[in-house]
Amino acid sequence: MKRLGLILLMIVAMPTLAIADSRLPPADMAYTQLPDPTQEAEAKALMTTLRCVVCQGQSIADSDAEMAGDMRSLVRKRIAAGEKPQAVRAWLIERYGNYVTYDPPLSGVTAPLWIAPLLLLGLGTWIARASFKRRVQR
């Protein structure tokens, strides 16, 4: 009877252990920092401006995705080799496209991203103005 109780307890506790383990970062994620604090600061500043291509809503500095870890490693390697952050950023944009940056340049493809908020703001202002005019005329 004690064995059955122990087995049932282990079965009940197993999902809890799985959840706790899944919250840990993967063992193969490299958290190595550059030995030069200036280079590490440049790398971290650059990482916060680059979007994770897997998560899409997080920067590579914040993402736990394996791809983000690879991108962080690439950024650190290139900065350690002496490249400037702007050159590393340009290389990543060339490799992954403008989507990898949170501040895409204005082009035919990204124009809706820049123009839509202005159009929506103008439309909202027009609707609010018309609504206030009707209330004043009553």
CSV table of C-alpha atoms in Angstrom, one decimal:
chain,number,residue,atom,x,y,z
A,1,MET,CA,0.0,0.0,0.0
A,2,LYS,CA,2.9,2.4,0.8
A,3,ARG,CA,4.4,1.7,-2.6
A,4,LEU,CA,1.2,2.4,-4.4
A,5,GLY,CA,0.9,5.7,-2.4
A,6,LEU,CA,4.5,6.6,-3.3
A,7,ILE,CA,3.9,5.8,-7.0
A,8,LEU,CA,0.8,7.9,-7.1
A,9,LEU,CA,2.6,10.8,-5.3
A,10,MET,CA,5.4,10.6,-7.9
A,11,ILE,CA,2.9,10.7,-10.8
A,12,VAL,CA,1.1,13.7,-9.3
A,13,ALA,CA,4.4,15.5,-8.7
A,14,MET,CA,5.8,14.8,-12.2
A,15,PRO,CA,4.0,17.7,-14.0
A,16,THR,CA,5.3,20.2,-11.4
A,17,LEU,CA,8.8,19.1,-12.0
A,18,ALA,CA,8.4,19.4,-15.7
A,19,ILE,CA,7.1,22.9,-15.4
A,20,ALA,CA,9.9,24.0,-13.1
A,21,ASP,CA,12.5,22.5,-15.5
A,22,SER,CA,11.0,24.2,-18.5
A,23,ARG,CA,11.4,27.6,-17.0
A,24,LEU,CA,15.2,27.2,-16.8
A,25,PRO,CA,17.2,28.5,-19.8
A,26,PRO,CA,18.6,25.8,-22.0
A,27,ALA,CA,22.0,24.4,-20.9
A,28,ASP,CA,23.6,25.2,-24.3
A,29,MET,CA,22.8,28.9,-24.1
A,30,ALA,CA,26.0,30.8,-23.9
A,31,TYR,CA,26.0,33.6,-21.3
A,32,THR,CA,29.6,34.5,-21.8
A,33,GLN,CA,30.4,38.1,-21.8
A,34,LEU,CA,33.1,39.9,-23.6
A,35,PRO,CA,36.2,40.6,-21.4
A,36,ASP,CA,36.3,44.2,-22.4
A,37,PRO,CA,33.5,46.1,-20.6
A,38,THR,CA,33.3,48.7,-23.3
A,39,GLN,CA,32.8,46.1,-26.0
A,40,GLU,CA,30.2,44.3,-23.9
A,41,ALA,CA,28.3,47.5,-23.4
A,42,GLU,CA,28.3,48.1,-27.1
A,43,ALA,CA,27.1,44.6,-27.8
A,44,LYS,CA,24.3,44.8,-25.2
A,45,ALA,CA,23.2,48.2,-26.6
A,46,LEU,CA,23.1,46.7,-30.1
A,47,MET,CA,21.2,43.6,-28.9
A,48,THR,CA,18.4,45.6,-27.4
A,49,THR,CA,17.7,47.2,-30.8
A,50,LEU,CA,17.5,43.9,-32.7
A,51,ARG,CA,14.4,41.8,-32.9
A,52,CYS,CA,14.4,38.1,-32.4
A,53,VAL,CA,13.3,36.5,-35.6
A,54,VAL,CA,11.7,33.6,-33.7
A,55,CYS,CA,9.9,35.5,-30.9
A,56,GLN,CA,9.2,38.6,-33.0
A,57,GLY,CA,8.1,40.6,-30.0
A,58,GLN,CA,11.3,40.5,-28.0
A,59,SER,CA,14.8,41.8,-28.6
A,60,ILE,CA,17.6,39.3,-28.9
A,61,ALA,CA,18.8,40.5,-25.5
A,62,ASP,CA,15.6,39.4,-23.8
A,63,SER,CA,14.7,36.3,-25.8
A,64,ASP,CA,15.3,32.8,-24.6
A,65,ALA,CA,15.0,31.3,-28.1
A,66,GLU,CA,17.9,29.3,-29.4
A,67,MET,CA,18.1,31.6,-32.5
A,68,ALA,CA,18.4,34.7,-30.3
A,69,GLY,CA,21.3,33.0,-28.4
A,70,ASP,CA,23.0,32.4,-31.8
A,71,MET,CA,22.4,36.0,-32.8
A,72,ARG,CA,23.8,37.2,-29.4
A,73,SER,CA,26.9,35.1,-30.0
A,74,LEU,CA,27.3,36.5,-33.5
A,75,VAL,CA,27.1,40.0,-32.2
A,76,ARG,CA,29.6,39.4,-29.5
A,77,LYS,CA,32.1,37.6,-31.9
A,78,ARG,CA,31.9,40.4,-34.4
A,79,ILE,CA,32.3,43.2,-31.8
A,80,ALA,CA,35.2,41.3,-30.2
A,81,ALA,CA,36.8,41.1,-33.7
A,82,GLY,CA,36.8,44.9,-33.8
A,83,GLU,CA,33.7,45.6,-35.9
A,84,LYS,CA,31.6,48.7,-35.0
A,85,PRO,CA,28.0,48.1,-33.8
A,86,GLN,CA,26.7,49.9,-36.9
A,87,ALA,CA,28.5,47.5,-39.2
A,88,VAL,CA,27.3,44.5,-37.2
A,89,ARG,CA,23.7,45.9,-37.4
A,90,ALA,CA,24.1,46.4,-41.2
A,91,TRP,CA,25.3,42.9,-41.6
A,92,LEU,CA,22.4,41.4,-39.6
A,93,ILE,CA,19.9,43.5,-41.6
A,94,GLU,CA,21.5,42.3,-44.8
A,95,ARG,CA,21.3,38.7,-43.6
A,96,TYR,CA,17.8,38.7,-42.0
A,97,GLY,CA,16.1,41.7,-43.7
A,98,ASN,CA,14.8,45.0,-42.2
A,99,TYR,CA,12.4,43.0,-40.0
A,100,VAL,CA,15.3,42.3,-37.6
A,101,THR,CA,15.5,45.9,-36.5
A,102,TYR,CA,12.8,47.7,-34.4
A,103,ASP,CA,13.4,50.8,-36.5
A,104,PRO,CA,13.0,49.8,-40.1
A,105,PRO,CA,14.0,52.5,-42.7
A,106,LEU,CA,11.3,54.1,-44.8
A,107,SER,CA,10.8,52.2,-48.1
A,108,GLY,CA,8.0,51.0,-50.3
A,109,VAL,CA,7.6,47.9,-48.1
A,110,THR,CA,7.7,49.7,-44.7
A,111,ALA,CA,5.7,52.8,-45.8
A,112,PRO,CA,2.4,51.4,-44.3
A,113,LEU,CA,4.1,51.0,-40.9
A,114,TRP,CA,5.1,54.6,-40.9
A,115,ILE,CA,2.0,56.1,-42.6
A,116,ALA,CA,-0.8,54.0,-41.0
A,117,PRO,CA,-0.5,55.5,-37.5
A,118,LEU,CA,-0.7,59.0,-38.9
A,119,LEU,CA,-3.7,58.2,-41.0
A,120,LEU,CA,-5.4,56.5,-38.0
A,121,LEU,CA,-4.6,59.6,-35.8
A,122,GLY,CA,-6.1,61.9,-38.4
A,123,LEU,CA,-9.2,59.7,-38.8
A,124,GLY,CA,-9.7,59.6,-35.0
A,125,THR,CA,-9.3,63.4,-34.8
A,126,TRP,CA,-11.9,63.9,-37.6
A,127,ILE,CA,-14.4,61.5,-36.0
A,128,ALA,CA,-13.9,63.2,-32.6
A,129,ARG,CA,-14.3,66.7,-34.1
A,130,ALA,CA,-17.5,65.6,-35.9
A,131,SER,CA,-18.9,64.1,-32.7
A,132,PHE,CA,-18.2,67.2,-30.7
A,133,LYS,CA,-19.8,69.5,-33.4
A,134,ARG,CA,-23.0,67.5,-33.2
A,135,ARG,CA,-23.2,67.7,-29.4
A,136,VAL,CA,-22.6,71.5,-29.5
A,137,GLN,CA,-25.3,72.0,-32.1
A,138,ARG,CA,-28.0,70.2,-30.1
